[in-house]
CSV table of C-alpha atoms in Angstrom, one decimal:
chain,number,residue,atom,x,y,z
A,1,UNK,CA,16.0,-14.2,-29.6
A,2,UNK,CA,19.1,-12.6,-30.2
A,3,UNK,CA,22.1,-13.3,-27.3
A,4,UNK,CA,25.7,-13.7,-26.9
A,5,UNK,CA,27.5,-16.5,-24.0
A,6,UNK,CA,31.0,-16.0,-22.7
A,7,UNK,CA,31.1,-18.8,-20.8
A,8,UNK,CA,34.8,-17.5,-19.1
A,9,UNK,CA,34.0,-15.3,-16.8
A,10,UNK,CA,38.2,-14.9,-15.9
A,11,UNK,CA,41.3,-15.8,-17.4
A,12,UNK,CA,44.6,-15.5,-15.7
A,13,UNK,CA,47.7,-16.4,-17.8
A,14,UNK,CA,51.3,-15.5,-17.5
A,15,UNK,CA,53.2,-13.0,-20.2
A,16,UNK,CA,53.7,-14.7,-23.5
A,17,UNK,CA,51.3,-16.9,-23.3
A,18,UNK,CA,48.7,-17.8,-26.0
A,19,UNK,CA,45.0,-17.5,-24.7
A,20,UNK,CA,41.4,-18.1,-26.5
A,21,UNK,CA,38.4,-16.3,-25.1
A,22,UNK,CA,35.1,-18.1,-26.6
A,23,UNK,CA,32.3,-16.3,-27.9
A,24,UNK,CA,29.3,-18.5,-28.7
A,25,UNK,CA,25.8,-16.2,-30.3
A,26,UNK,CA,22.1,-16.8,-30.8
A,27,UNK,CA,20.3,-15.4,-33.8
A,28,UNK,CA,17.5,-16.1,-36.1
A,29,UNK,CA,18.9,-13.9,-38.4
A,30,UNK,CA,21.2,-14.7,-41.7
A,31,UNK,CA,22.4,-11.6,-41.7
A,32,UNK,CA,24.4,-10.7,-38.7
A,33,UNK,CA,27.6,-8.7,-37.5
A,34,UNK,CA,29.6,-9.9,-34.5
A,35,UNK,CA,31.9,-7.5,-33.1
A,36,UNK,CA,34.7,-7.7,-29.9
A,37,UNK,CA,35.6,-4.7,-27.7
A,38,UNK,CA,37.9,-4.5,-24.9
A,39,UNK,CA,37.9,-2.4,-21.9
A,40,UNK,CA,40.9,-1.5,-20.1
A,41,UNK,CA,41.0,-0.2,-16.3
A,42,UNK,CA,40.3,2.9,-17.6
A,43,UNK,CA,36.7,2.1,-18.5
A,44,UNK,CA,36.5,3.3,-22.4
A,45,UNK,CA,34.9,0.2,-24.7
A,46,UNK,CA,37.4,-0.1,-27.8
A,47,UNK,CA,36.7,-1.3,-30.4
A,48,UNK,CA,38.5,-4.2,-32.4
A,49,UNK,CA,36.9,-5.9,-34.8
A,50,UNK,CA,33.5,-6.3,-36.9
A,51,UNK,CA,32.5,-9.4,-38.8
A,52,UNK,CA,29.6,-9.8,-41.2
A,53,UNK,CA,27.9,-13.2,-41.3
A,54,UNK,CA,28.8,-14.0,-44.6
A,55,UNK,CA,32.6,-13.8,-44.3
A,56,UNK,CA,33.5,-16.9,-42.3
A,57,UNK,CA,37.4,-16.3,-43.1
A,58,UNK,CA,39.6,-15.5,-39.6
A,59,UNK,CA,41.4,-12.5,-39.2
A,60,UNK,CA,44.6,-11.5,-38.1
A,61,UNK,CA,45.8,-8.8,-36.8
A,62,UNK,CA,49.3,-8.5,-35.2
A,63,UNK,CA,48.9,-10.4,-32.2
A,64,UNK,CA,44.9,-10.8,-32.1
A,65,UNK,CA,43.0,-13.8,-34.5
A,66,UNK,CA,39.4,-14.2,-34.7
A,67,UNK,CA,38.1,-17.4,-35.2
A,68,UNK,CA,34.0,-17.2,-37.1
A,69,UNK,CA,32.3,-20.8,-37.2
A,70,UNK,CA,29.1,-20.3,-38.3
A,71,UNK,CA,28.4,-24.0,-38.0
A,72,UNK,CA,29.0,-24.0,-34.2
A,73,UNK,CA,27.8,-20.4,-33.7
A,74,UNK,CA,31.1,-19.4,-32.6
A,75,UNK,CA,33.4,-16.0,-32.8
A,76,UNK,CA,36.5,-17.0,-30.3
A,77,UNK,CA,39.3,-14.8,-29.9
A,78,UNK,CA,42.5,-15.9,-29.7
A,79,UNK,CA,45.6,-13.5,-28.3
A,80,UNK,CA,49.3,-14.7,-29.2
A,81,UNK,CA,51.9,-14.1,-26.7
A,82,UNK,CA,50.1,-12.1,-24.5
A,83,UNK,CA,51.5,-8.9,-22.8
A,84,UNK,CA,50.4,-7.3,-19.8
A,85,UNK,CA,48.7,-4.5,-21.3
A,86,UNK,CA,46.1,-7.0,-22.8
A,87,UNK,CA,44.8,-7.6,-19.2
A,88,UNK,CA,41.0,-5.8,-19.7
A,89,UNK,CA,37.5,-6.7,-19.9
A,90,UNK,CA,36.9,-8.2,-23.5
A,91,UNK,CA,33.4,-8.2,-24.5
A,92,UNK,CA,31.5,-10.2,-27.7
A,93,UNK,CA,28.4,-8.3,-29.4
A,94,UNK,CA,26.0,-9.4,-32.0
A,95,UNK,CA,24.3,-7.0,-34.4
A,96,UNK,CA,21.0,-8.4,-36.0
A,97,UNK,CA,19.3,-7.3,-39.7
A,98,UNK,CA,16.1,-7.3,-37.6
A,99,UNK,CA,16.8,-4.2,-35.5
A,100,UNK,CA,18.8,-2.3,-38.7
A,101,UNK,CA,21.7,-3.1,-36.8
A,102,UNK,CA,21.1,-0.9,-34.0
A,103,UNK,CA,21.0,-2.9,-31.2
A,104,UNK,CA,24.3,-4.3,-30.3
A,105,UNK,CA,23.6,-7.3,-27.6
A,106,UNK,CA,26.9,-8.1,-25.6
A,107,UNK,CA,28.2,-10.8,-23.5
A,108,UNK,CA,28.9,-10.7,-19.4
A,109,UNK,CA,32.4,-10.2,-20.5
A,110,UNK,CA,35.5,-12.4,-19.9
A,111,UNK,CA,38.2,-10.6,-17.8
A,112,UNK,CA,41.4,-11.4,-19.0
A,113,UNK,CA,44.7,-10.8,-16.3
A,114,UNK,CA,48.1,-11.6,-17.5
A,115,UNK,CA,51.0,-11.4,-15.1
A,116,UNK,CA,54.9,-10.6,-15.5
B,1,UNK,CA,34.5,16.6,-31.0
B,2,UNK,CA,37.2,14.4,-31.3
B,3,UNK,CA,35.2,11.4,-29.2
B,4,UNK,CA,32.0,11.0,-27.5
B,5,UNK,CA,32.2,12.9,-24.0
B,6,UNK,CA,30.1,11.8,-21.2
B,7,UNK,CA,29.6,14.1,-18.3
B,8,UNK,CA,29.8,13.9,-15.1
B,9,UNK,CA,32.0,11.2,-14.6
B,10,UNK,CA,30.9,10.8,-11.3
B,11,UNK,CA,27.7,11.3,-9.5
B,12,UNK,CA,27.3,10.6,-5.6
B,13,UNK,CA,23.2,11.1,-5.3
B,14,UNK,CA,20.6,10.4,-2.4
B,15,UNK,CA,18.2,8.0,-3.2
B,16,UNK,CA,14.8,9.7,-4.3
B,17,UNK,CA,17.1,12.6,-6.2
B,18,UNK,CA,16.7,13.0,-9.6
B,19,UNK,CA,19.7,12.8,-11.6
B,20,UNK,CA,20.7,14.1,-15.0
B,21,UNK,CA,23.3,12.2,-17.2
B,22,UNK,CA,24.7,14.1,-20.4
B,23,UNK,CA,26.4,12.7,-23.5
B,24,UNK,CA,27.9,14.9,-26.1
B,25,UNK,CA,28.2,11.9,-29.6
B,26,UNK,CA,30.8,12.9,-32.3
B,27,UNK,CA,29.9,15.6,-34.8
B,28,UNK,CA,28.4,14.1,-37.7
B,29,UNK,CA,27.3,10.6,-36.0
B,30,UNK,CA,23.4,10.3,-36.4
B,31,UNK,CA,23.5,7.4,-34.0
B,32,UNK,CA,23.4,7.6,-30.1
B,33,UNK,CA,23.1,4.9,-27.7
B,34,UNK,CA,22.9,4.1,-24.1
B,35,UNK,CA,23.9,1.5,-22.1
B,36,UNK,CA,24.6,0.6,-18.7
B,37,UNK,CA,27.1,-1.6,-17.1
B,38,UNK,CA,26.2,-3.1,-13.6
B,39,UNK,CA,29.0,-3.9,-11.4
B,40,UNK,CA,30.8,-7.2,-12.8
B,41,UNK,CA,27.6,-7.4,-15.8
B,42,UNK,CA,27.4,-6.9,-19.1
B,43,UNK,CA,26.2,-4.0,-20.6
B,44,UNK,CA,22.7,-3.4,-21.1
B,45,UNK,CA,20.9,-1.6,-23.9
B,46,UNK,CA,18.8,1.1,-22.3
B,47,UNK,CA,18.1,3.6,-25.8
B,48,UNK,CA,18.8,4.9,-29.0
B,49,UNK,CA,18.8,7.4,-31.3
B,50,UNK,CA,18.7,8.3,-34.9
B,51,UNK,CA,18.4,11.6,-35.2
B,52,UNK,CA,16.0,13.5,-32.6
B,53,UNK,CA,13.8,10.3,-32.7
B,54,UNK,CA,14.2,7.3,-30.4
B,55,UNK,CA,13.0,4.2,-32.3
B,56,UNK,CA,13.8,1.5,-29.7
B,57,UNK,CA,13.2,2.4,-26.0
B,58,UNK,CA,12.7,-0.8,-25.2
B,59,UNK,CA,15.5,-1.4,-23.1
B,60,UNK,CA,14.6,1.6,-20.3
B,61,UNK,CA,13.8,-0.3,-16.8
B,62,UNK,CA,11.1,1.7,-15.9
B,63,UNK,CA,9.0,4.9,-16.1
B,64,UNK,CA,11.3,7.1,-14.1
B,65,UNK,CA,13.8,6.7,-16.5
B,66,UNK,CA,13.8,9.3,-19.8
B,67,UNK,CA,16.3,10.4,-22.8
B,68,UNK,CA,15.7,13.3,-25.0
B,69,UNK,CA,18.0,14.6,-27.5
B,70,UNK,CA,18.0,17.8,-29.3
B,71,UNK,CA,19.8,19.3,-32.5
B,72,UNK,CA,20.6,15.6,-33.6
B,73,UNK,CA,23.7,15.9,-31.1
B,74,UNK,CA,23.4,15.9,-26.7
B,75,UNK,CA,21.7,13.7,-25.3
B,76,UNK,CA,20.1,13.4,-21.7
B,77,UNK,CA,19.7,10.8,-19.5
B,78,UNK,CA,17.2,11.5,-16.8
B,79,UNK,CA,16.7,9.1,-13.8
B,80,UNK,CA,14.1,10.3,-11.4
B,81,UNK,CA,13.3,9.1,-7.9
B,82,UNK,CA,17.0,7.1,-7.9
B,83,UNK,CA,16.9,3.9,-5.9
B,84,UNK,CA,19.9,2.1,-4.9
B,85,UNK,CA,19.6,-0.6,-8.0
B,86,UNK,CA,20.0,2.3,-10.4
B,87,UNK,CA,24.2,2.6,-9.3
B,88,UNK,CA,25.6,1.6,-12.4
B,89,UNK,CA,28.0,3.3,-15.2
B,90,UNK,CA,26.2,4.8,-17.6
B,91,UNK,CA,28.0,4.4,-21.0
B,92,UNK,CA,26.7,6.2,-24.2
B,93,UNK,CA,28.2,5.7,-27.7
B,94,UNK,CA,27.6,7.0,-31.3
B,95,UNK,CA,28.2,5.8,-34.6
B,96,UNK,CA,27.7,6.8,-38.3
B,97,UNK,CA,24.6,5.3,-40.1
B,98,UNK,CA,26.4,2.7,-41.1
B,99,UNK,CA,27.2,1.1,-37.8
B,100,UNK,CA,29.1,-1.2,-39.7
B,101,UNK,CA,32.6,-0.1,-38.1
B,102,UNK,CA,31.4,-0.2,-34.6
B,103,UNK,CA,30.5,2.4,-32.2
B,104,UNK,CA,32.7,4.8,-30.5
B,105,UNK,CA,32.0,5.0,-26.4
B,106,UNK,CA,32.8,7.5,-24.2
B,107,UNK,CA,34.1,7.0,-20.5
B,108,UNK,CA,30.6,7.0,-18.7
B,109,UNK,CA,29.3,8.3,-15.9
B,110,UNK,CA,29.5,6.0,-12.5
B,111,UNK,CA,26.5,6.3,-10.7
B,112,UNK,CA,26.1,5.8,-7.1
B,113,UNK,CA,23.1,6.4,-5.4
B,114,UNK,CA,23.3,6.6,-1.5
């Protein structure tokens, strides 16, 4: 069975400070995508990144890195220096071969607020 | 259109009303989804869509709730009989067939049934 744990349910940092939310998955599948969204105060899911389960190499972009350890079943998130307009909802989803990647199965969600 | 628009975005409804929940996908995305987002939860796959056919219903809660969608494009979400466990936002998204660069959600509609 398919499912995705974020185990922090809130984060609370201060501005330019580094913070890691954790994103561990379930799947019986080899062939997978994980994704992350984040969503703002204002409600709309965006989208930020897709990784395939055969690309274990991080990616960075600007301030955001991704962390994919498919020997611990992990897809953490890390966000450098953090600003206050990072404070959202961010979310962890797993795509599955199975369902022709259809189905996206998301975490509860870790809220993230950073303060001045 | 230029994203996926979700109306209402609000709906106050008695419980026992039947409510109906509209999404209009991006032109050219064969994919539509719903989902729905409990206060403080995750969100929870409800449906989707390729094309006019609905290949996985399997995440609907319970006979009184039904999608359609017609011309490949809007889609309706129809919740009859409401009860109070059914307040939620209702999210849908759409994507290419190639889901492979995520989908695109629109706003929602937050329901509240009173």
């Amino acid at each position: 069975a398919q499912k995705v744990t974020q185990a922090q349910t809130e984060i609370s940092v201060v501005e330019k400070e580094d913070v890691t939310l954790d994103c561990v998955y379930e799947t019986r599948d080899t062939t997978y995508y994980l994704f992350w969204y984040k969503q703002p105060p204002s409600g709309e899911l965006v989208f930020l990144i897709r990784r395939n389960s055969f690309d274990e190499q991080n990616e960075i972009s600007g301030r955001y890195s991704w962390n994919f350890q498919k020997s611990t079943s992990s897809f953490n998130f890390t966000i450098t220096a953090s600003q206050v307009v990072d404070s959202a909802v961010y979310f962890c989803a797993l795509s599955e071969v199975n369902t022709g990647f259809q189905k996206l199965v998301f975490g509860t969600g870790t809220r993230l607020l950073v303060s001045p | 259109g230029a994203g996926v628009s979700q109306s209402p975005s609000n709906k106050v409804t008695e419980k026992g009303k039947d409510v109906e929940l509209r999404c209009d996908p991006i032109s050219g995305h064969t994919a539509l989804y719903w989902y729905r987002q409990s206060l403080g939860q995750g969100l929870e796959f409800l449906i989707y869509f390729q094309g006019n056919s609905a290949p996985d219903k399997s995440g609907l809660p319970s006979d009184r709730f039904s999608a359609e969608r017609t011309g490949g494009s809007v889609s309706t979400l129809t919740i009859q009989r409401t009860q109070q466990e059914d307040s939620a936002v209702y999210l849908c998204a759409s994507s290419s067939y190639q889901i492979v660069n995520g989908y695109t959600f629109g706003s929602g509609t937050r329901l509240t049934v009173v």
